[in-house]
CSV table of C-alpha atoms in Angstrom, one decimal:
chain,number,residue,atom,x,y,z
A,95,UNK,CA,118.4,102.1,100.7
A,96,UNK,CA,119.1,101.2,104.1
A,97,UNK,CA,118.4,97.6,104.3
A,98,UNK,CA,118.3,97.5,108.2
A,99,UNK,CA,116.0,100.1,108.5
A,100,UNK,CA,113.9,98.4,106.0
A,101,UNK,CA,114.4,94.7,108.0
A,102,UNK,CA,113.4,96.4,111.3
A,103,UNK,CA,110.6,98.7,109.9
A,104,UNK,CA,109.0,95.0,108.3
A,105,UNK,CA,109.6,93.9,112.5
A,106,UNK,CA,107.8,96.8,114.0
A,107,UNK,CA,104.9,96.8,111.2
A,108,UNK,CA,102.5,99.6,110.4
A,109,UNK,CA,102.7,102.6,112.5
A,110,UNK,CA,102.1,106.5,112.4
A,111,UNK,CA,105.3,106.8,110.5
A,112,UNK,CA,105.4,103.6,108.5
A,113,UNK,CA,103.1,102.1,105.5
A,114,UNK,CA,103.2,99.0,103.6
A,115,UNK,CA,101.4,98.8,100.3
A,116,UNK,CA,100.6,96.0,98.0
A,117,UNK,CA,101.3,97.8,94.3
A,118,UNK,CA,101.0,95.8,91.2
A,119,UNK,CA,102.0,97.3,88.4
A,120,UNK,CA,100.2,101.0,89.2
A,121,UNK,CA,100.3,103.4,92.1
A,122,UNK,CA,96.9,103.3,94.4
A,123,UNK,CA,94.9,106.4,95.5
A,124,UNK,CA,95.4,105.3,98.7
A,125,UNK,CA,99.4,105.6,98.7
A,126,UNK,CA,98.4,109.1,97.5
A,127,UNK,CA,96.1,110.0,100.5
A,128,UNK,CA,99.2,108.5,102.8
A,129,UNK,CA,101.5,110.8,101.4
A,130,UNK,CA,99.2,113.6,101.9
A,131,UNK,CA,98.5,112.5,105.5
A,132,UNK,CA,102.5,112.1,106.3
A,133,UNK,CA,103.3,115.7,104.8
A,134,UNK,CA,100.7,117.3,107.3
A,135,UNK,CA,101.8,115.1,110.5
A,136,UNK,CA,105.7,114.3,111.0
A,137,UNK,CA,106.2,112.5,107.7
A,138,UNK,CA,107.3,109.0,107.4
A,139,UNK,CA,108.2,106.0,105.2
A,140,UNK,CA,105.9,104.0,102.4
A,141,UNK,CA,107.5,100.7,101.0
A,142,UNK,CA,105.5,99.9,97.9
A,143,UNK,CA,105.9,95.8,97.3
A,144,UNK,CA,105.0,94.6,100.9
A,145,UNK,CA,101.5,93.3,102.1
A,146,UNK,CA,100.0,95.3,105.5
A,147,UNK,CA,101.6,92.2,107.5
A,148,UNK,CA,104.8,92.9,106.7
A,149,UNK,CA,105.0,90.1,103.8
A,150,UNK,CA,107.7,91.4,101.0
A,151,UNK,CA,106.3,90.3,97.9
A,152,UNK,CA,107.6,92.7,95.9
A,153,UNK,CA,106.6,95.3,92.5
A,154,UNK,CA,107.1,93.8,88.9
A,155,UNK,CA,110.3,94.5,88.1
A,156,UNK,CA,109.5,96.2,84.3
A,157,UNK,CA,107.3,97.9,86.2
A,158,UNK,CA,108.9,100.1,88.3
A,159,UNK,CA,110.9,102.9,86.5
A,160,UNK,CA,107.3,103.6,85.5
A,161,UNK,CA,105.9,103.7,88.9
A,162,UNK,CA,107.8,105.9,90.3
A,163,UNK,CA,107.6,108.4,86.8
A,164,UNK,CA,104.1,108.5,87.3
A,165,UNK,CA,104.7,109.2,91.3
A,166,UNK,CA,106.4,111.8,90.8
A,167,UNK,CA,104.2,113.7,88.4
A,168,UNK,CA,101.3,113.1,90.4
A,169,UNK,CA,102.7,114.6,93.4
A,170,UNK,CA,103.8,117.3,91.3
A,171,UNK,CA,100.1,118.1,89.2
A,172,UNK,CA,98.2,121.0,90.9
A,173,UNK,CA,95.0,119.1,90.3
A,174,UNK,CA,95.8,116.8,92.4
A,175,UNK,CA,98.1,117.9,95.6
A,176,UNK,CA,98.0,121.5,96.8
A,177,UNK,CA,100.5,122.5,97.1
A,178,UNK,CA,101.9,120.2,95.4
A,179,UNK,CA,105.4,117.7,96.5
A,180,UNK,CA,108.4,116.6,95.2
A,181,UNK,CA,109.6,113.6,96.7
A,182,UNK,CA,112.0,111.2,95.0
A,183,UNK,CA,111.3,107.7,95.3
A,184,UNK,CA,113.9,105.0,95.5
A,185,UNK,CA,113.9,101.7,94.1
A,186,UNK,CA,115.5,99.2,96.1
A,187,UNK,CA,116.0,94.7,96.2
A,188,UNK,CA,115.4,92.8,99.0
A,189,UNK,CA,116.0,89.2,98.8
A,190,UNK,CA,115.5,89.1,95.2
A,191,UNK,CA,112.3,91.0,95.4
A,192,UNK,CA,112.1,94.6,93.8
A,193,UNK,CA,110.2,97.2,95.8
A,194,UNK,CA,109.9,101.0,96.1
A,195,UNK,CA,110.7,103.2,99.1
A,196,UNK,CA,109.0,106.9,99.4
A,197,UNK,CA,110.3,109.1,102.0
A,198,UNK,CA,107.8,111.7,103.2
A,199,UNK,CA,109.1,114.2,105.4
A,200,UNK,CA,107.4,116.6,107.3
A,201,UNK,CA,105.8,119.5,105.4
A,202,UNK,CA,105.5,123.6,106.7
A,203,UNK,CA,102.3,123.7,104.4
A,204,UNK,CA,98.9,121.9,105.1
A,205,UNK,CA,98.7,119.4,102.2
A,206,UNK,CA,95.0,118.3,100.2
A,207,UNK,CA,94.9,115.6,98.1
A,208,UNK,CA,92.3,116.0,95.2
A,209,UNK,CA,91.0,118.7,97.4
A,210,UNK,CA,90.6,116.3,100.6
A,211,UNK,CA,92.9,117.1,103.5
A,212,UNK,CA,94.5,113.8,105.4
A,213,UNK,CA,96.0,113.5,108.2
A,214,UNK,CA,97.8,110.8,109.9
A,215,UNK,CA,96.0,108.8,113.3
A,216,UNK,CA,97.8,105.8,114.0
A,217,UNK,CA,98.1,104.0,111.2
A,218,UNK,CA,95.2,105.1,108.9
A,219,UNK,CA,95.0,108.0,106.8
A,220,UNK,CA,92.3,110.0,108.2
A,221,UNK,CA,90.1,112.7,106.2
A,222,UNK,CA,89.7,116.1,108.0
A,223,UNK,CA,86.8,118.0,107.0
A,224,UNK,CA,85.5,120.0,110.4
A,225,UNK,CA,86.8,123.6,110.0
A,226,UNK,CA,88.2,123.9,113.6
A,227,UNK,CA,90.9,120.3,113.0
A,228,UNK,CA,92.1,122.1,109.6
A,229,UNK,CA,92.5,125.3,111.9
A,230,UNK,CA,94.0,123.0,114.3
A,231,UNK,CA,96.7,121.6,111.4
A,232,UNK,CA,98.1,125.0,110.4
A,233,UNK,CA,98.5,126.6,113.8
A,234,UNK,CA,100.6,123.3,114.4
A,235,UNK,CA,102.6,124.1,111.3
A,236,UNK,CA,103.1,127.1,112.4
A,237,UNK,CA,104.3,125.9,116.1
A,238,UNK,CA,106.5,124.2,114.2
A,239,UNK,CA,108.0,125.9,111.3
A,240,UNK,CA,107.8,129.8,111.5
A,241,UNK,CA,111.2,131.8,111.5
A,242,UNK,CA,110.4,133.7,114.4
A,243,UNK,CA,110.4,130.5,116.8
A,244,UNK,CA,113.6,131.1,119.4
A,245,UNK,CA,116.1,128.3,120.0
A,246,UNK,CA,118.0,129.5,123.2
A,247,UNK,CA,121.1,126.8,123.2
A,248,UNK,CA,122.0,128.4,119.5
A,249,UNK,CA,125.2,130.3,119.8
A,250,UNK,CA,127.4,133.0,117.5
A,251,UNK,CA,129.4,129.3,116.8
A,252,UNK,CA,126.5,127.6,115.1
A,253,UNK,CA,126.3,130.5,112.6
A,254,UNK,CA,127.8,131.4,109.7
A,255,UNK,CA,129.6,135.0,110.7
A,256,UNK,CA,132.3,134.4,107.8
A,257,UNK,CA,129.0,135.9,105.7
A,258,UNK,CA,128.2,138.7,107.8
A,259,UNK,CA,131.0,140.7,105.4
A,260,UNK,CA,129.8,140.1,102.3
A,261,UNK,CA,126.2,140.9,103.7
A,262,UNK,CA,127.3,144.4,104.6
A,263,UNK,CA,128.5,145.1,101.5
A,264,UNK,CA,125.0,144.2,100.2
A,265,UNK,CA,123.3,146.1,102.5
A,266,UNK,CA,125.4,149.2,101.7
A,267,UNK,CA,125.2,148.8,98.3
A,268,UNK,CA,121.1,148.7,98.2
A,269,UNK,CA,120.9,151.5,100.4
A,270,UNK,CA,123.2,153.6,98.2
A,271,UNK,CA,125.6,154.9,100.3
A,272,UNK,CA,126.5,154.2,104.1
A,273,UNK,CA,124.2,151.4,106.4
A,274,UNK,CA,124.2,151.2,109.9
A,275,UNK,CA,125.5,147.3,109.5
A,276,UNK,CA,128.7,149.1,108.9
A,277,UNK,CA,129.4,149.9,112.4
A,278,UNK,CA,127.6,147.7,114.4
A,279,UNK,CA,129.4,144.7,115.6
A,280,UNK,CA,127.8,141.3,114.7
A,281,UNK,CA,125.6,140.7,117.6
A,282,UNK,CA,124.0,143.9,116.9
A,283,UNK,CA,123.6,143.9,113.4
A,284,UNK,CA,122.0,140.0,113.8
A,285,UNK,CA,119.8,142.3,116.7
A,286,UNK,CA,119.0,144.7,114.3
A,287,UNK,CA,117.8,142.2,111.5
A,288,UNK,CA,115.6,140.5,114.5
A,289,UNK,CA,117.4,137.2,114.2
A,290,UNK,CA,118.4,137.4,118.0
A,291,UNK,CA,115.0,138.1,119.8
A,292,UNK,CA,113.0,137.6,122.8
A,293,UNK,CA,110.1,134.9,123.1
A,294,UNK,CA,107.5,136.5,125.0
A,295,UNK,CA,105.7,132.7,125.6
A,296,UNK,CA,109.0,131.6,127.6
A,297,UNK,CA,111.0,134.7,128.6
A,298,UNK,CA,114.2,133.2,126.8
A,299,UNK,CA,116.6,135.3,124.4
A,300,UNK,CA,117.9,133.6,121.6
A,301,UNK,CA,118.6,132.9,117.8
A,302,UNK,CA,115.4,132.4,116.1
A,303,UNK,CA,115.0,129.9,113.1
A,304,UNK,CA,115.3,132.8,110.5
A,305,UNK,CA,118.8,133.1,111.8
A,306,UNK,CA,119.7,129.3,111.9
A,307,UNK,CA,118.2,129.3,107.9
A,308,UNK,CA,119.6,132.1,106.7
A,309,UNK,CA,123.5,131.7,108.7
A,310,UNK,CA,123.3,128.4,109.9
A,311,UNK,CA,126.0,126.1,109.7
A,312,UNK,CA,124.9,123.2,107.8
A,313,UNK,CA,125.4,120.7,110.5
A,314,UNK,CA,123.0,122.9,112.9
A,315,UNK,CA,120.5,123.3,109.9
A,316,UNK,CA,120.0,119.4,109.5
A,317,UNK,CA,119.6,118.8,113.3
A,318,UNK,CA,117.0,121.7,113.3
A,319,UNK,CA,114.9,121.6,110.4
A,320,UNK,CA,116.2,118.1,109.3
A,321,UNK,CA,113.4,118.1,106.6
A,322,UNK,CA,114.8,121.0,104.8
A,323,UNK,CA,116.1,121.2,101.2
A,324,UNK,CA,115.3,123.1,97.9
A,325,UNK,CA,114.9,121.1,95.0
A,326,UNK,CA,115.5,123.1,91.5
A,327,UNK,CA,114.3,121.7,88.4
A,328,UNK,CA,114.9,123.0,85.2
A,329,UNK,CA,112.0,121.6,82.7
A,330,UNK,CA,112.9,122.6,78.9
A,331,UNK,CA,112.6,119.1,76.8
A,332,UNK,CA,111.6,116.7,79.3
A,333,UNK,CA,108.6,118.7,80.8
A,334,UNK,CA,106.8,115.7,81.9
A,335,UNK,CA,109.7,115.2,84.3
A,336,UNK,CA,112.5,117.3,84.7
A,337,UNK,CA,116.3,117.8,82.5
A,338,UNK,CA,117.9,118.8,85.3
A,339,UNK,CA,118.0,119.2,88.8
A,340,UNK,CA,120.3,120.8,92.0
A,341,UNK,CA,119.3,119.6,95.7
A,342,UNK,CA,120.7,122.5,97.5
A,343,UNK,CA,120.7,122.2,101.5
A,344,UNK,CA,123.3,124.6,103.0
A,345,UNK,CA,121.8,128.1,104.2
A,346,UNK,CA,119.8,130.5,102.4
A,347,UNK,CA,122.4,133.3,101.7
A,348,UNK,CA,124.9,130.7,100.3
A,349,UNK,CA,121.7,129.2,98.6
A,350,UNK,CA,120.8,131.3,96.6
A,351,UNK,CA,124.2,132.0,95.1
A,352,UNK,CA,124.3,128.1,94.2
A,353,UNK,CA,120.9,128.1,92.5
C-alpha cells in the first residue's frame, strides 16, 4: 500500500473517486453499492477503517482476513453483482491502525448490484433506474472500451511485430494450405485484419484498440487501457475461494499461451 497516497487521499477527503467507510467487523451493503457505482464510472479507491471525515480508526484486527474472504466472494456470487468482479483487496497499517484498501477500476461492462444499477455522482452512490441513463451508461462503455476505437499517435513501434511470424504460421496452418498473410508485408496484413483503420467520426487513420490488445507492447497497453488484466482462477478444493491463481497482463496473443 502506498502510504502517501493514502495520507493525501485522508487530505482531499471524499470525492468521485475516493470512499471512506466505517467497517466493524462485517462488510456494509453500502461498500457494495460503491463498488458497483465505481466499476460503471472511472473506478476509484474505498479504504475500509476510516470515518466519512477522514478520521482513521481502523477494522479489528482478527477481523480482517475474514473481511476481505467474504469481499471477495460477494463480488464474485452471480446473485449479487452482474456480472460479477474480482477485485483483490489489500490490507494495510497506518499508525498502528489496521484497515482495508479496495481498488475499483473502471469496468467495459455496466455493473448491477442485487439487480440495482449505481452509478457514481460526486461522492454518493446514485441508483439509476430511468431506461434512457442505463442506455446512457453502456453507449459510454462503449465510447470507451470497444476495439474498433482509433488511436492515431500509435505506431508499427508500439506493437509487437516479433509475433506477426508465428501468426502467419497460424493462419496458414487453419486455412490448410497457403494464406494471403504470407505475402503481404506487415502493414498490410495488420490492414487486412482491420487493426489499422479509418475513423469516420474524425477522419484520422490509425491503429485501433484491437491492435494495441492483441500486439501491444505492454508498456503501451498499461497507458491505454491501464485497467486491464485477466485474472485466472483455478477452483478444485478451495471453491469458496480459489487454489490458484495467474494475473496475466501482457497482450492477448502472448496471453493466451501463458494461461
Amino acid at each position: 500500500m502506498n502510504l502517501a497516497k493514502f495520507e493525501n487521499a485522508l487530505k482531499i477527503g471524499e470525492t468521485a473517486a475516493i470512499e471512506f467507510k466505517r467497517a466493524g467487523g462485517t462488510i456494509e451493503m453500502d461498500t457494495f453499492e460503491t463498488v458497483c457505482s465505481f466499476s460503471n464510472r472511472f473506478g476509484g479507491d474505498i479504504y475500509l477503517g476510516v470515518l466519512d471525515n477522514g478520521t482513521v480508526v481502523g477494522v479489528p484486527e482478527n477481523a480482517a482476513q475474514p473481511m476481505v474472504k467474504n469481499f471477495i466472494s460477494a463480488i464474485g456470487n452471480p446473485d449479487l453483482f452482474s456480472p460479477t468482479l474480482y477485485l483483490e483487496p489489500e490490507i494495510f497499517k497506518y499508525r498502528k491502525k489496521t484497515l482495508i484498501h479496495i481498488h475499483v477500476p473502471s469496468s467495459g461492462e455496466v455493473h448491477s448490484f442485487k439487480k440495482r444499477i449505481y452509478d457514481r455522482v460526486d461522492e454518493a452512490d446514485v441508483k439509476v433506474t430511468a431506461t434512457a441513463k442505463i442506455a446512457q451508461m453502456y453507449i459510454r462503455k462503449q465510447e470507451i472500451y470497444t476495439e474498433r476505437r482509433v488511436y492515431p499517435y500509435v505506431k508499427l513501434k508500439d506493437l509487437r511485430l516479433d509475433l506477426l511470424p508465428m501468426i502467419r504460421i497460424l493462419a496458414k496452418n487453419n486455412a490448410g494450405g497457403n494464406h494471403l498473410w504470407e505475402k503481404l508485408s506487415n502493414r498490410d496484413l495488420l490492414k487486412s485484419a482491420g487493426l489499422y483503420a479509418e475513423d469516420h467520426v474524425t477522419g484520422k487513420n490509425g491503429f485501433n484498440l484491437a491492435a494495441v490488445m492483441l500486439l501491444g507492447r505492454d508498456e503501451v497497453i498499461r497507458d491505454i487501457c491501464p485497467a486491464y488484466q485477466t485474472d485466472a482462477l483455478v477452483r478444485k478444493v478451495n471453491v469458496d475461494r480459489y487454489d490458484d491463481r495467474l494475473t496475466v497482463v501482457t497482450n492477448l496473443v502472448e496471453s493466451f499461451e501463458q494461461l
